[in-house]
Amino acid sequence: MRLYGYNLSGNCLKIWWTARHLGKPVEWIETDLLKGEHRTPEFLARNPAGQVPLVEFDDGRMLSQSNAVCLYLAEGSALIPADAFERAQMMQWLFWEQYSHEPALAVARGNIILRGATIETLDPALIQRCNGVLDLMEHELSSRPFFVGNTPTLADLSIVAYTRLCPDAGFRLENWPAVSRWIARVEDSFDLSGP
Ligand SMILES: N[C@@H](CCC(=O)N[C@@H](CS)C(=O)NCC(=O)O)C(=O)O
């Protein structure tokens, strides 16, 4: 299996971490977004959406959308709760990550590290959305160790990706102590190093 990814992308890293945690061999193919390597005819033939992450399986099938890939890789593993309601709760957080969390924290960070913005020039409305996301996480994680129950699931792996990178956009994680403790727990549960 080959993972077309960009090393600064949390969406790509979460697949890398999931595969490694599950002992599934994966080859990382660095795809530099700043050089437009996701817009070449060869890449667009693989993923017409022109985005990483993209996984190419040995039989030639392709799969994109980070959480969909993680769900596929983790099928039948302890990263997906066996109980139907807990599984739905995990999904709840995966959808939240894509609709509310990533469009705030990843966009704020991307504006700084990829698009030349500074912390001072970030859109105040975007900063407000990021603070809201971190406040919600602080509320949830004050009463339990992980997003679903007492053990880490894909929800934690997915959400930690851009959360632990948000200091790049000026968010001081010490202001959200339950979130900071949760990041440490997730880091203890998985190897979150890059490719
Ligand atoms: N929802 C998608 C988001 C994918 C995405 O936004 N990828 C970014 C990098 S993190 C990308 O390829 N951006 C280049 C572009 O859209 O032109 C996922 O979770 O995989």
Coordinates of C-alpha atoms and ligand atoms in Angstrom, one line a residue:
M1 CA 0.0 0.0 0.0
R2 CA 1.3 3.4 -0.9
L3 CA 0.3 6.6 0.9
Y4 CA 0.6 9.8 -1.1
G5 CA 1.1 12.3 1.6
Y6 CA 2.6 15.7 2.5
N7 CA 4.7 15.6 5.7
L8 CA 3.1 18.9 7.0
S9 CA -0.4 17.5 6.7
G10 CA -2.2 16.1 9.8
N11 CA -4.7 14.4 7.5
C12 CA -1.9 12.4 6.0
L13 CA -0.1 11.7 9.2
K14 CA -3.2 10.2 10.9
I15 CA -3.2 7.4 8.2
W16 CA 0.5 6.8 8.7
W17 CA 0.0 6.4 12.4
T18 CA -3.0 4.2 12.0
A19 CA -1.3 1.8 9.6
R20 CA 1.8 1.7 11.7
H21 CA -0.1 1.0 14.9
L22 CA -1.9 -1.9 13.2
G23 CA 1.3 -3.3 11.7
K24 CA 0.2 -2.7 8.1
P25 CA 3.1 -2.0 5.8
V26 CA 2.8 1.3 4.0
E27 CA 5.1 3.2 1.8
W28 CA 5.0 7.0 2.1
I29 CA 5.3 8.9 -1.1
E30 CA 6.0 12.5 -0.4
T31 CA 3.8 14.8 -2.5
D32 CA 4.9 18.4 -2.2
L33 CA 1.8 20.6 -2.3
L34 CA 4.0 23.7 -2.6
K35 CA 5.5 22.3 -5.8
G36 CA 2.0 21.4 -7.1
E37 CA 2.8 17.6 -7.1
H38 CA -0.9 17.0 -6.3
R39 CA -2.0 18.7 -9.6
T40 CA 0.1 16.7 -12.1
P41 CA -1.8 14.6 -14.7
E42 CA -0.4 11.5 -13.0
F43 CA -1.7 12.4 -9.6
L44 CA -5.0 13.6 -10.9
A45 CA -5.5 10.3 -12.7
R46 CA -5.2 8.7 -9.3
N47 CA -7.3 11.2 -7.4
P48 CA -9.3 13.7 -9.5
A49 CA -9.9 15.7 -6.4
G50 CA -6.2 16.7 -6.5
Q51 CA -5.7 16.2 -2.8
V52 CA -3.6 14.2 -0.4
P53 CA -3.9 11.9 1.5
L54 CA -4.5 9.3 -1.2
V55 CA -3.9 5.6 -0.6
E56 CA -3.1 3.2 -3.5
F57 CA -3.5 -0.4 -2.6
D58 CA -1.5 -3.2 -4.1
D59 CA -4.4 -4.3 -6.3
G60 CA -4.6 -0.8 -7.8
R61 CA -7.6 0.5 -5.9
M62 CA -7.5 4.0 -4.5
L63 CA -9.0 5.5 -1.4
S64 CA -9.0 9.2 -0.3
Q65 CA -10.5 11.1 2.6
S66 CA -8.3 10.6 5.7
N67 CA -11.0 9.3 8.1
A68 CA -12.4 6.9 5.5
V69 CA -9.0 5.4 5.0
C70 CA -8.4 5.1 8.7
L71 CA -11.8 3.4 9.1
Y72 CA -10.9 0.9 6.4
L73 CA -7.5 0.1 7.8
A74 CA -8.8 -0.2 11.3
E75 CA -11.8 -2.5 10.5
G76 CA -12.0 -5.2 13.1
S77 CA -9.4 -3.7 15.4
A78 CA -9.7 -2.3 18.9
L79 CA -9.4 1.2 17.4
I80 CA -13.1 0.9 16.4
P81 CA -15.5 0.1 19.4
A82 CA -17.4 -3.2 19.1
D83 CA -20.4 -1.7 20.8
A84 CA -22.7 -0.1 18.2
F85 CA -23.4 3.0 20.3
E86 CA -19.8 3.6 21.1
R87 CA -19.0 3.1 17.4
A88 CA -21.5 5.8 16.5
Q89 CA -20.0 8.1 19.1
M90 CA -16.6 7.6 17.5
M91 CA -18.2 8.4 14.1
Q92 CA -19.8 11.5 15.7
W93 CA -16.3 12.8 16.6
L94 CA -14.8 11.8 13.2
F95 CA -17.5 13.8 11.4
W96 CA -17.0 16.7 13.9
E97 CA -13.3 16.6 13.2
Q98 CA -13.8 17.1 9.5
Y99 CA -16.6 19.6 9.6
S100 CA -15.7 21.8 12.6
H101 CA -12.2 21.0 14.0
E102 CA -10.0 20.6 10.9
P103 CA -11.6 23.6 9.0
A104 CA -10.6 25.8 12.0
L105 CA -7.3 24.6 13.4
A106 CA -5.8 23.1 10.2
V107 CA -6.8 26.2 8.2
A108 CA -5.4 28.6 10.8
R109 CA -2.1 26.7 10.8
G110 CA -2.1 26.3 7.0
N111 CA -2.5 30.1 6.6
I112 CA 0.6 30.6 8.6
I113 CA 2.9 27.8 7.6
L114 CA 1.9 27.6 3.9
R115 CA 0.3 30.9 2.9
G116 CA 2.5 33.5 4.6
A117 CA 0.0 34.8 7.2
T118 CA 1.2 35.7 10.7
I119 CA -0.6 35.2 14.0
E120 CA -1.3 38.9 14.0
T121 CA -3.0 38.8 10.5
L122 CA -5.1 35.7 11.1
D123 CA -8.9 36.3 10.6
P124 CA -10.4 37.1 14.0
A125 CA -13.5 35.0 13.1
L126 CA -11.2 32.0 12.4
I127 CA -9.4 32.5 15.7
Q128 CA -12.7 32.6 17.4
R129 CA -13.7 29.3 15.8
C130 CA -10.4 27.7 16.8
N131 CA -10.9 28.8 20.4
G132 CA -14.4 27.4 20.3
V133 CA -13.1 24.0 19.1
L134 CA -10.5 23.9 21.9
D135 CA -13.0 25.0 24.5
L136 CA -15.4 22.2 23.4
M137 CA -12.6 19.7 23.6
E138 CA -11.6 21.0 27.0
H139 CA -15.2 20.5 28.2
E140 CA -15.5 16.9 26.9
L141 CA -12.0 15.8 28.0
S142 CA -12.4 17.1 31.5
S143 CA -14.6 14.2 32.4
R144 CA -13.1 11.3 30.6
P145 CA -9.6 10.2 29.3
F146 CA -10.5 9.7 25.6
F147 CA -13.3 10.9 23.3
V148 CA -15.1 7.6 23.6
G149 CA -14.9 5.7 26.8
N150 CA -11.7 4.7 28.5
T151 CA -9.6 3.5 25.6
P152 CA -8.3 5.4 22.6
T153 CA -10.1 5.0 19.3
L154 CA -9.8 6.4 15.8
A155 CA -11.5 9.5 17.1
D156 CA -8.5 10.3 19.2
L157 CA -6.0 9.6 16.5
S158 CA -7.9 11.7 14.0
I159 CA -8.5 14.7 16.3
V160 CA -5.0 14.7 17.8
A161 CA -3.4 15.3 14.4
Y162 CA -4.2 19.0 14.1
T163 CA -4.7 19.6 17.8
R164 CA -1.1 19.0 18.7
L165 CA 0.0 21.2 15.8
C166 CA -2.1 24.2 16.7
P167 CA 0.7 26.0 18.6
D168 CA 2.0 26.7 15.1
A169 CA -0.9 29.0 14.8
G170 CA -0.3 30.7 18.1
F171 CA -2.7 28.7 20.3
R172 CA -1.1 28.0 23.7
L173 CA -2.2 24.6 24.7
E174 CA -1.4 25.3 28.4
N175 CA -4.6 27.3 28.3
W176 CA -6.5 24.1 27.7
P177 CA -5.1 21.7 30.4
A178 CA -7.5 18.8 29.9
V179 CA -6.7 18.9 26.2
S180 CA -3.0 19.0 27.0
R181 CA -3.3 15.9 29.3
W182 CA -5.3 14.1 26.6
I183 CA -2.6 14.8 24.0
A184 CA 0.0 13.3 26.4
R185 CA -2.3 10.2 26.8
V186 CA -2.7 9.8 23.0
E187 CA 1.1 10.2 22.6
D188 CA 1.6 7.4 25.2
S189 CA -0.8 5.2 23.3
F190 CA 0.6 5.6 19.8
D191 CA 3.8 6.4 18.0
L192 CA 3.0 9.8 16.5
S193 CA 6.3 10.3 14.7
G194 CA 6.3 11.1 11.0
P195 CA 7.5 9.1 8.1
Ligands
LIG1 N1 -11.2 15.9 3.9 C1 -10.0 15.5 3.3 C2 -9.1 16.8 3.2 C3 -8.0 16.6 2.3 C4 -7.2 17.9 2.2 O1 -7.7 19.0 2.4 N2 -6.0 17.8 1.8 C5 -5.1 18.9 1.7 C6 -3.8 18.7 2.4 S1 -4.2 18.4 4.1 C7 -4.7 19.1 0.2 O2 -4.4 18.2 -0.5 N3 -4.8 20.4 -0.3 C8 -4.4 20.7 -1.6 C9 -5.6 21.2 -2.4 O3 -6.8 21.0 -1.9 O4 -5.4 21.8 -3.4 C10 -9.3 14.5 4.1 O5 -9.6 14.3 5.3 O6 -8.4 13.7 3.6

